[in-house]
Amino acid sequence: MEHCQEALEALARGPLLTVRALARRLLIDAGNIPIGPSDPDALKYPSGLWTSSGVEDGRDDQALEGLVGELAGARPYEAERLQPGLARAVLVDARHRLGSERTKDRCTAQPRAYRGADEQLLPDACLATEEAVEEAVQRTAAGSRAHRLSAGLGVSDPRAWEDRLATALTDNPSVSLTFEAARWPRPGLRMPPGPDDPVGSAAEACAETVSAVLVLAPLAVDPRLLLALHLPDEPRDQALHALPIEILRVEQVG
């Protein structure tokens, strides 16, 4: 952890609320690190928030709320107990970020780069859409400290306030950890033998034996052999064992 202090200091000064709060907890001396930026305008949305005037606009609003709800979950609404209006402000910021040309260009380029030409599903990765929504959540929440100061509410301990808000915006890992704890460990199977392994040589010899054919000696064809070829496995094996052994000869193919 001592070797990571410089990187943690950079994260603690960053604009993402949860990231900098977690970085401060890992720093050896966090008291001397300046607190990260806080933009009060992030929580200042128009008093008369734009509302839909048509069916298409209503569908866009529902799609935006569904996307933010899918990616951010209930975290913005849970954090509203500390910062009222946060969820509403996140939607406004997410609309702006998702509609930017940079996000649109990355949404077009990333699937081409991260999946094969014959694949139709999106790659299993955090893409520009997820990044835009999460940045809207984190940057909007980071403006809470300055917003409260501008509203005359005040914050006696800015770091403690951000820690509380960051905790509300952090996913609860208990469900994921419970699923991971219930997984069966991978069985301790040995690796397949290599070409120089004696077991591998035996396996190759067995594979060659499978490609052998039965050749009947001239003038020694027993009718029971022809019958055995059309019988189920068990009677067929019994019929073959009943043949005189001298009429069968195994030759390797090739």
PDB file of C-alpha atoms in Angstrom:
ATOM      1  CA  MET A   1       0.000   0.000   0.000  1.00  0.00           C
ATOM      2  CA  GLU A   2       2.912   2.371   0.620  1.00  0.00           C
ATOM      3  CA  HIS A   3       3.895   2.160  -3.045  1.00  0.00           C
ATOM      4  CA  CYS A   4       0.379   3.272  -4.094  1.00  0.00           C
ATOM      5  CA  GLN A   5       0.242   6.510  -2.123  1.00  0.00           C
ATOM      6  CA  GLU A   6       1.039   8.754  -5.087  1.00  0.00           C
ATOM      7  CA  ALA A   7      -1.707   7.193  -7.213  1.00  0.00           C
ATOM      8  CA  LEU A   8      -4.164   7.345  -4.313  1.00  0.00           C
ATOM      9  CA  GLU A   9      -3.390  11.033  -3.790  1.00  0.00           C
ATOM     10  CA  ALA A  10      -4.244  11.719  -7.438  1.00  0.00           C
ATOM     11  CA  LEU A  11      -7.541   9.848  -7.070  1.00  0.00           C
ATOM     12  CA  ALA A  12      -8.356  11.677  -3.841  1.00  0.00           C
ATOM     13  CA  ARG A  13      -8.096  14.988  -5.718  1.00  0.00           C
ATOM     14  CA  GLY A  14     -10.268  13.753  -8.593  1.00  0.00           C
ATOM     15  CA  PRO A  15     -13.813  14.762  -9.553  1.00  0.00           C
ATOM     16  CA  LEU A  16     -15.528  11.399  -8.852  1.00  0.00           C
ATOM     17  CA  LEU A  17     -17.029  11.381  -5.370  1.00  0.00           C
ATOM     18  CA  THR A  18     -16.962   7.693  -4.468  1.00  0.00           C
ATOM     19  CA  VAL A  19     -13.501   7.175  -5.962  1.00  0.00           C
ATOM     20  CA  ARG A  20     -11.923  10.001  -4.000  1.00  0.00           C
ATOM     21  CA  ALA A  21     -13.699   9.026  -0.783  1.00  0.00           C
ATOM     22  CA  LEU A  22     -12.372   5.469  -1.046  1.00  0.00           C
ATOM     23  CA  ALA A  23      -8.897   6.755  -1.923  1.00  0.00           C
ATOM     24  CA  ARG A  24      -8.838   8.919   1.206  1.00  0.00           C
ATOM     25  CA  ARG A  25      -9.607   5.874   3.340  1.00  0.00           C
ATOM     26  CA  LEU A  26      -6.562   4.105   1.927  1.00  0.00           C
ATOM     27  CA  LEU A  27      -4.159   7.019   2.255  1.00  0.00           C
ATOM     28  CA  ILE A  28      -1.719   6.935   5.145  1.00  0.00           C
ATOM     29  CA  ASP A  29      -1.939  10.699   5.664  1.00  0.00           C
ATOM     30  CA  ALA A  30      -5.191  11.894   4.108  1.00  0.00           C
ATOM     31  CA  GLY A  31      -5.458  15.022   6.254  1.00  0.00           C
ATOM     32  CA  ASN A  32      -2.900  16.914   4.207  1.00  0.00           C
ATOM     33  CA  ILE A  33      -4.488  16.093   0.838  1.00  0.00           C
ATOM     34  CA  PRO A  34      -6.720  18.871  -0.565  1.00  0.00           C
ATOM     35  CA  ILE A  35     -10.317  17.813  -0.979  1.00  0.00           C
ATOM     36  CA  GLY A  36     -11.511  17.296  -4.552  1.00  0.00           C
ATOM     37  CA  PRO A  37     -13.481  19.807  -6.643  1.00  0.00           C
ATOM     38  CA  SER A  38     -17.170  20.457  -6.040  1.00  0.00           C
ATOM     39  CA  ASP A  39     -19.326  22.260  -8.609  1.00  0.00           C
ATOM     40  CA  PRO A  40     -22.527  23.733  -7.128  1.00  0.00           C
ATOM     41  CA  ASP A  41     -24.064  24.060 -10.584  1.00  0.00           C
ATOM     42  CA  ALA A  42     -24.171  20.261 -10.874  1.00  0.00           C
ATOM     43  CA  LEU A  43     -27.271  20.284  -8.652  1.00  0.00           C
ATOM     44  CA  LYS A  44     -28.788  23.461 -10.049  1.00  0.00           C
ATOM     45  CA  TYR A  45     -31.312  22.320 -12.618  1.00  0.00           C
ATOM     46  CA  PRO A  46     -34.005  24.663 -14.012  1.00  0.00           C
ATOM     47  CA  SER A  47     -36.826  25.295 -11.531  1.00  0.00           C
ATOM     48  CA  GLY A  48     -39.312  24.409 -14.225  1.00  0.00           C
ATOM     49  CA  LEU A  49     -37.725  21.191 -15.460  1.00  0.00           C
ATOM     50  CA  TRP A  50     -38.436  20.520 -19.115  1.00  0.00           C
ATOM     51  CA  THR A  51     -41.315  18.126 -19.566  1.00  0.00           C
ATOM     52  CA  SER A  52     -42.408  16.096 -22.559  1.00  0.00           C
ATOM     53  CA  SER A  53     -44.747  17.703 -25.041  1.00  0.00           C
ATOM     54  CA  GLY A  54     -45.234  14.709 -27.280  1.00  0.00           C
ATOM     55  CA  VAL A  55     -45.290  10.918 -27.444  1.00  0.00           C
ATOM     56  CA  GLU A  56     -41.738  10.621 -28.800  1.00  0.00           C
ATOM     57  CA  ASP A  57     -40.353  12.897 -26.089  1.00  0.00           C
ATOM     58  CA  GLY A  58     -42.156  10.856 -23.451  1.00  0.00           C
ATOM     59  CA  ARG A  59     -40.608   7.686 -24.806  1.00  0.00           C
ATOM     60  CA  ASP A  60     -37.158   9.285 -24.707  1.00  0.00           C
ATOM     61  CA  ASP A  61     -37.668  10.240 -21.064  1.00  0.00           C
ATOM     62  CA  GLN A  62     -38.779   6.730 -20.182  1.00  0.00           C
ATOM     63  CA  ALA A  63     -35.811   5.238 -22.039  1.00  0.00           C
ATOM     64  CA  LEU A  64     -33.414   7.562 -20.208  1.00  0.00           C
ATOM     65  CA  GLU A  65     -34.913   6.761 -16.808  1.00  0.00           C
ATOM     66  CA  GLY A  66     -34.821   3.053 -17.613  1.00  0.00           C
ATOM     67  CA  LEU A  67     -31.182   3.192 -18.721  1.00  0.00           C
ATOM     68  CA  VAL A  68     -30.053   5.166 -15.666  1.00  0.00           C
ATOM     69  CA  GLY A  69     -32.093   2.885 -13.423  1.00  0.00           C
ATOM     70  CA  GLU A  70     -30.511  -0.203 -14.992  1.00  0.00           C
ATOM     71  CA  LEU A  71     -26.931   1.047 -14.722  1.00  0.00           C
ATOM     72  CA  ALA A  72     -27.044   3.130 -11.533  1.00  0.00           C
ATOM     73  CA  GLY A  73     -29.729   1.130  -9.754  1.00  0.00           C
ATOM     74  CA  ALA A  74     -31.388   2.715  -6.744  1.00  0.00           C
ATOM     75  CA  ARG A  75     -28.213   4.471  -5.560  1.00  0.00           C
ATOM     76  CA  PRO A  76     -29.212   8.039  -6.565  1.00  0.00           C
ATOM     77  CA  TYR A  77     -32.581   7.651  -4.862  1.00  0.00           C
ATOM     78  CA  GLU A  78     -31.026   6.221  -1.694  1.00  0.00           C
ATOM     79  CA  ALA A  79     -28.584   9.142  -1.582  1.00  0.00           C
ATOM     80  CA  GLU A  80     -31.474  11.612  -1.800  1.00  0.00           C
ATOM     81  CA  ARG A  81     -31.990  11.169   1.928  1.00  0.00           C
ATOM     82  CA  LEU A  82     -28.742  13.118   2.307  1.00  0.00           C
ATOM     83  CA  GLN A  83     -28.936  15.298  -0.797  1.00  0.00           C
ATOM     84  CA  PRO A  84     -32.510  16.014  -1.984  1.00  0.00           C
ATOM     85  CA  GLY A  85     -32.873  16.421  -5.738  1.00  0.00           C
ATOM     86  CA  LEU A  86     -29.826  14.282  -6.554  1.00  0.00           C
ATOM     87  CA  ALA A  87     -31.666  11.719  -8.686  1.00  0.00           C
ATOM     88  CA  ARG A  88     -33.352  14.428 -10.738  1.00  0.00           C
ATOM     89  CA  ALA A  89     -30.053  16.231 -11.318  1.00  0.00           C
ATOM     90  CA  VAL A  90     -28.388  12.940 -12.337  1.00  0.00           C
ATOM     91  CA  LEU A  91     -30.989  12.455 -15.062  1.00  0.00           C
ATOM     92  CA  VAL A  92     -30.333  15.957 -16.414  1.00  0.00           C
ATOM     93  CA  ASP A  93     -26.564  15.384 -16.471  1.00  0.00           C
ATOM     94  CA  ALA A  94     -26.905  11.880 -17.950  1.00  0.00           C
ATOM     95  CA  ARG A  95     -29.067  13.233 -20.785  1.00  0.00           C
ATOM     96  CA  HIS A  96     -26.349  15.772 -21.621  1.00  0.00           C
ATOM     97  CA  ARG A  97     -23.506  13.234 -21.480  1.00  0.00           C
ATOM     98  CA  LEU A  98     -25.290  10.500 -23.437  1.00  0.00           C
ATOM     99  CA  GLY A  99     -26.254  12.991 -26.137  1.00  0.00           C
ATOM    100  CA  SER A 100     -22.735  14.330 -26.638  1.00  0.00           C
ATOM    101  CA  GLU A 101     -20.895  13.596 -29.877  1.00  0.00           C
ATOM    102  CA  ARG A 102     -17.990  12.052 -27.969  1.00  0.00           C
ATOM    103  CA  THR A 103     -20.228   9.446 -26.316  1.00  0.00           C
ATOM    104  CA  LYS A 104     -22.018   8.681 -29.584  1.00  0.00           C
ATOM    105  CA  ASP A 105     -18.738   8.201 -31.448  1.00  0.00           C
ATOM    106  CA  ARG A 106     -17.390   5.890 -28.751  1.00  0.00           C
ATOM    107  CA  CYS A 107     -20.624   3.881 -28.668  1.00  0.00           C
ATOM    108  CA  THR A 108     -20.163   3.254 -32.397  1.00  0.00           C
ATOM    109  CA  ALA A 109     -16.445   2.462 -32.261  1.00  0.00           C
ATOM    110  CA  GLN A 110     -16.263   0.289 -29.153  1.00  0.00           C
ATOM    111  CA  PRO A 111     -18.450  -2.642 -30.325  1.00  0.00           C
ATOM    112  CA  ARG A 112     -16.383  -2.863 -33.504  1.00  0.00           C
ATOM    113  CA  ALA A 113     -13.163  -2.987 -31.511  1.00  0.00           C
ATOM    114  CA  TYR A 114     -14.250  -5.378 -28.759  1.00  0.00           C
ATOM    115  CA  ARG A 115     -16.182  -8.084 -30.603  1.00  0.00           C
ATOM    116  CA  GLY A 116     -15.696 -10.343 -33.592  1.00  0.00           C
ATOM    117  CA  ALA A 117     -17.150  -9.699 -37.020  1.00  0.00           C
ATOM    118  CA  ASP A 118     -19.663 -12.549 -36.625  1.00  0.00           C
ATOM    119  CA  GLU A 119     -20.838 -11.577 -33.126  1.00  0.00           C
ATOM    120  CA  GLN A 120     -24.137  -9.759 -32.670  1.00  0.00           C
ATOM    121  CA  LEU A 121     -24.267  -9.201 -28.903  1.00  0.00           C
ATOM    122  CA  LEU A 122     -22.518  -6.298 -27.216  1.00  0.00           C
ATOM    123  CA  PRO A 123     -19.158  -7.165 -25.637  1.00  0.00           C
ATOM    124  CA  ASP A 124     -19.141  -8.009 -21.948  1.00  0.00           C
ATOM    125  CA  ALA A 125     -17.417  -4.801 -20.871  1.00  0.00           C
ATOM    126  CA  CYS A 126     -18.106  -1.366 -19.423  1.00  0.00           C
ATOM    127  CA  LEU A 127     -18.636   0.760 -22.512  1.00  0.00           C
ATOM    128  CA  ALA A 128     -19.161   4.488 -23.090  1.00  0.00           C
ATOM    129  CA  THR A 129     -22.819   4.323 -22.075  1.00  0.00           C
ATOM    130  CA  GLU A 130     -22.018   2.874 -18.650  1.00  0.00           C
ATOM    131  CA  GLU A 131     -19.191   5.370 -18.214  1.00  0.00           C
ATOM    132  CA  ALA A 132     -21.416   8.348 -19.070  1.00  0.00           C
ATOM    133  CA  VAL A 133     -24.114   7.331 -16.576  1.00  0.00           C
ATOM    134  CA  GLU A 134     -21.634   6.627 -13.780  1.00  0.00           C
ATOM    135  CA  GLU A 135     -19.856   9.927 -14.377  1.00  0.00           C
ATOM    136  CA  ALA A 136     -23.220  11.694 -14.157  1.00  0.00           C
ATOM    137  CA  VAL A 137     -23.845  10.053 -10.780  1.00  0.00           C
ATOM    138  CA  GLN A 138     -20.375  10.722  -9.360  1.00  0.00           C
ATOM    139  CA  ARG A 139     -19.831  14.271 -10.644  1.00  0.00           C
ATOM    140  CA  THR A 140     -23.325  15.401  -9.689  1.00  0.00           C
ATOM    141  CA  ALA A 141     -22.895  13.998  -6.187  1.00  0.00           C
ATOM    142  CA  ALA A 142     -19.482  15.659  -5.931  1.00  0.00           C
ATOM    143  CA  GLY A 143     -21.211  19.027  -6.285  1.00  0.00           C
ATOM    144  CA  SER A 144     -23.264  18.418  -3.144  1.00  0.00           C
ATOM    145  CA  ARG A 145     -20.722  20.009  -0.801  1.00  0.00           C
ATOM    146  CA  ALA A 146     -20.538  23.318  -2.698  1.00  0.00           C
ATOM    147  CA  HIS A 147     -24.280  23.271  -3.378  1.00  0.00           C
ATOM    148  CA  ARG A 148     -25.035  23.089   0.336  1.00  0.00           C
ATOM    149  CA  LEU A 149     -22.643  25.957   1.021  1.00  0.00           C
ATOM    150  CA  SER A 150     -24.257  28.105  -1.690  1.00  0.00           C
ATOM    151  CA  ALA A 151     -27.684  27.345  -0.222  1.00  0.00           C
ATOM    152  CA  GLY A 152     -26.563  28.433   3.245  1.00  0.00           C
ATOM    153  CA  LEU A 153     -26.800  24.947   4.727  1.00  0.00           C
ATOM    154  CA  GLY A 154     -23.105  24.577   5.453  1.00  0.00           C
ATOM    155  CA  VAL A 155     -20.998  21.469   6.060  1.00  0.00           C
ATOM    156  CA  SER A 156     -19.070  21.291   9.332  1.00  0.00           C
ATOM    157  CA  ASP A 157     -16.786  18.481   8.131  1.00  0.00           C
ATOM    158  CA  PRO A 158     -16.571  18.290   4.308  1.00  0.00           C
ATOM    159  CA  ARG A 159     -14.645  15.005   4.262  1.00  0.00           C
ATOM    160  CA  ALA A 160     -17.063  13.285   6.642  1.00  0.00           C
ATOM    161  CA  TRP A 161     -20.001  14.575   4.581  1.00  0.00           C
ATOM    162  CA  GLU A 162     -18.555  13.215   1.356  1.00  0.00           C
ATOM    163  CA  ASP A 163     -17.823   9.883   3.033  1.00  0.00           C
ATOM    164  CA  ARG A 164     -21.476   9.556   4.071  1.00  0.00           C
ATOM    165  CA  LEU A 165     -22.704  10.438   0.606  1.00  0.00           C
ATOM    166  CA  ALA A 166     -20.175   8.107  -1.039  1.00  0.00           C
ATOM    167  CA  THR A 167     -21.306   5.249   1.199  1.00  0.00           C
ATOM    168  CA  ALA A 168     -24.894   5.794   0.046  1.00  0.00           C
ATOM    169  CA  LEU A 169     -23.731   5.724  -3.593  1.00  0.00           C
ATOM    170  CA  THR A 170     -21.659   2.548  -3.209  1.00  0.00           C
ATOM    171  CA  ASP A 171     -23.165  -0.757  -4.279  1.00  0.00           C
ATOM    172  CA  ASN A 172     -23.796  -3.197  -1.468  1.00  0.00           C
ATOM    173  CA  PRO A 173     -21.445  -6.125  -2.206  1.00  0.00           C
ATOM    174  CA  SER A 174     -23.221  -8.602   0.086  1.00  0.00           C
ATOM    175  CA  VAL A 175     -25.375 -10.115  -2.676  1.00  0.00           C
ATOM    176  CA  SER A 176     -22.429 -10.614  -5.046  1.00  0.00           C
ATOM    177  CA  LEU A 177     -20.256 -12.029  -2.261  1.00  0.00           C
ATOM    178  CA  THR A 178     -23.044 -14.431  -1.267  1.00  0.00           C
ATOM    179  CA  PHE A 179     -23.270 -15.773  -4.810  1.00  0.00           C
ATOM    180  CA  GLU A 180     -19.491 -16.128  -5.020  1.00  0.00           C
ATOM    181  CA  ALA A 181     -19.373 -17.963  -1.691  1.00  0.00           C
ATOM    182  CA  ALA A 182     -21.964 -20.450  -2.967  1.00  0.00           C
ATOM    183  CA  ARG A 183     -19.932 -21.425  -6.049  1.00  0.00           C
ATOM    184  CA  TRP A 184     -18.416 -24.893  -6.188  1.00  0.00           C
ATOM    185  CA  PRO A 185     -14.627 -24.812  -6.546  1.00  0.00           C
ATOM    186  CA  ARG A 186     -13.157 -26.073  -9.775  1.00  0.00           C
ATOM    187  CA  PRO A 187     -12.178 -29.779  -9.443  1.00  0.00           C
ATOM    188  CA  GLY A 188      -8.470 -30.503  -9.249  1.00  0.00           C
ATOM    189  CA  LEU A 189      -8.161 -32.208 -12.625  1.00  0.00           C
ATOM    190  CA  ARG A 190      -4.679 -32.865 -13.958  1.00  0.00           C
ATOM    191  CA  MET A 191      -3.543 -31.231 -17.168  1.00  0.00           C
ATOM    192  CA  PRO A 192      -3.794 -33.280 -20.385  1.00  0.00           C
ATOM    193  CA  PRO A 193      -0.571 -35.203 -21.077  1.00  0.00           C
ATOM    194  CA  GLY A 194       1.928 -33.685 -23.451  1.00  0.00           C
ATOM    195  CA  PRO A 195       3.643 -35.369 -26.425  1.00  0.00           C
ATOM    196  CA  ASP A 196       6.594 -36.495 -24.274  1.00  0.00           C
ATOM    197  CA  ASP A 197       4.420 -37.914 -21.499  1.00  0.00           C
ATOM    198  CA  PRO A 198       4.274 -41.775 -21.358  1.00  0.00           C
ATOM    199  CA  VAL A 199       0.530 -41.508 -20.792  1.00  0.00           C
ATOM    200  CA  GLY A 200       0.257 -39.418 -23.956  1.00  0.00           C
ATOM    201  CA  SER A 201       2.125 -42.051 -25.963  1.00  0.00           C
ATOM    202  CA  ALA A 202      -0.220 -44.738 -24.663  1.00  0.00           C
ATOM    203  CA  ALA A 203      -3.214 -42.612 -25.623  1.00  0.00           C
ATOM    204  CA  GLU A 204      -1.892 -42.221 -29.170  1.00  0.00           C
ATOM    205  CA  ALA A 205      -1.366 -45.980 -29.429  1.00  0.00           C
ATOM    206  CA  CYS A 206      -4.925 -46.552 -28.253  1.00  0.00           C
ATOM    207  CA  ALA A 207      -6.234 -44.094 -30.850  1.00  0.00           C
ATOM    208  CA  GLU A 208      -4.383 -45.969 -33.580  1.00  0.00           C
ATOM    209  CA  THR A 209      -5.839 -49.262 -32.382  1.00  0.00           C
ATOM    210  CA  VAL A 210      -9.343 -47.847 -32.693  1.00  0.00           C
ATOM    211  CA  SER A 211      -8.699 -47.314 -36.397  1.00  0.00           C
ATOM    212  CA  ALA A 212      -8.012 -51.021 -36.952  1.00  0.00           C
ATOM    213  CA  VAL A 213     -10.265 -53.312 -38.967  1.00  0.00           C
ATOM    214  CA  LEU A 214     -11.189 -56.924 -38.588  1.00  0.00           C
ATOM    215  CA  VAL A 215     -10.015 -59.045 -41.461  1.00  0.00           C
ATOM    216  CA  LEU A 216     -11.505 -62.496 -41.776  1.00  0.00           C
ATOM    217  CA  ALA A 217      -9.120 -65.281 -42.731  1.00  0.00           C
ATOM    218  CA  PRO A 218      -9.944 -66.871 -46.109  1.00  0.00           C
ATOM    219  CA  LEU A 219     -12.312 -69.813 -45.974  1.00  0.00           C
ATOM    220  CA  ALA A 220     -12.882 -69.269 -42.260  1.00  0.00           C
ATOM    221  CA  VAL A 221     -15.913 -66.943 -42.295  1.00  0.00           C
ATOM    222  CA  ASP A 222     -18.327 -68.001 -39.595  1.00  0.00           C
ATOM    223  CA  PRO A 223     -22.039 -67.123 -40.128  1.00  0.00           C
ATOM    224  CA  ARG A 224     -22.211 -66.071 -36.481  1.00  0.00           C
ATOM    225  CA  LEU A 225     -19.913 -63.122 -37.318  1.00  0.00           C
ATOM    226  CA  LEU A 226     -22.371 -61.700 -39.848  1.00  0.00           C
ATOM    227  CA  LEU A 227     -25.176 -62.144 -37.332  1.00  0.00           C
ATOM    228  CA  ALA A 228     -23.167 -60.430 -34.587  1.00  0.00           C
ATOM    229  CA  LEU A 229     -22.695 -57.297 -36.704  1.00  0.00           C
ATOM    230  CA  HIS A 230     -26.466 -56.682 -36.624  1.00  0.00           C
ATOM    231  CA  LEU A 231     -27.079 -57.502 -32.960  1.00  0.00           C
ATOM    232  CA  PRO A 232     -27.146 -55.073 -30.004  1.00  0.00           C
ATOM    233  CA  ASP A 233     -23.889 -54.518 -28.160  1.00  0.00           C
ATOM    234  CA  GLU A 234     -24.129 -57.221 -25.501  1.00  0.00           C
ATOM    235  CA  PRO A 235     -25.276 -60.143 -27.721  1.00  0.00           C
ATOM    236  CA  ARG A 236     -22.841 -58.996 -30.399  1.00  0.00           C
ATOM    237  CA  ASP A 237     -19.913 -59.138 -27.991  1.00  0.00           C
ATOM    238  CA  GLN A 238     -20.987 -62.593 -26.850  1.00  0.00           C
ATOM    239  CA  ALA A 239     -21.181 -63.797 -30.461  1.00  0.00           C
ATOM    240  CA  LEU A 240     -17.750 -62.410 -31.288  1.00  0.00           C
ATOM    241  CA  HIS A 241     -16.184 -64.068 -28.231  1.00  0.00           C
ATOM    242  CA  ALA A 242     -17.692 -67.348 -29.293  1.00  0.00           C
ATOM    243  CA  LEU A 243     -15.821 -67.315 -32.620  1.00  0.00           C
ATOM    244  CA  PRO A 244     -12.619 -69.296 -33.028  1.00  0.00           C
ATOM    245  CA  ILE A 245      -9.811 -66.824 -32.377  1.00  0.00           C
ATOM    246  CA  GLU A 246      -7.787 -67.989 -35.388  1.00  0.00           C
ATOM    247  CA  ILE A 247     -10.318 -66.593 -37.868  1.00  0.00           C
ATOM    248  CA  LEU A 248      -9.782 -62.988 -36.717  1.00  0.00           C
ATOM    249  CA  ARG A 249      -6.729 -60.912 -37.498  1.00  0.00           C
ATOM    250  CA  VAL A 250      -6.278 -57.213 -36.520  1.00  0.00           C
ATOM    251  CA  GLU A 251      -4.433 -55.005 -38.957  1.00  0.00           C
ATOM    252  CA  GLN A 252      -3.646 -51.342 -38.454  1.00  0.00           C
ATOM    253  CA  VAL A 253      -5.093 -49.082 -41.107  1.00  0.00           C
ATOM    254  CA  GLY A 254      -2.518 -47.156 -43.073  1.00  0.00           C
TER     255      GLY A 254
END
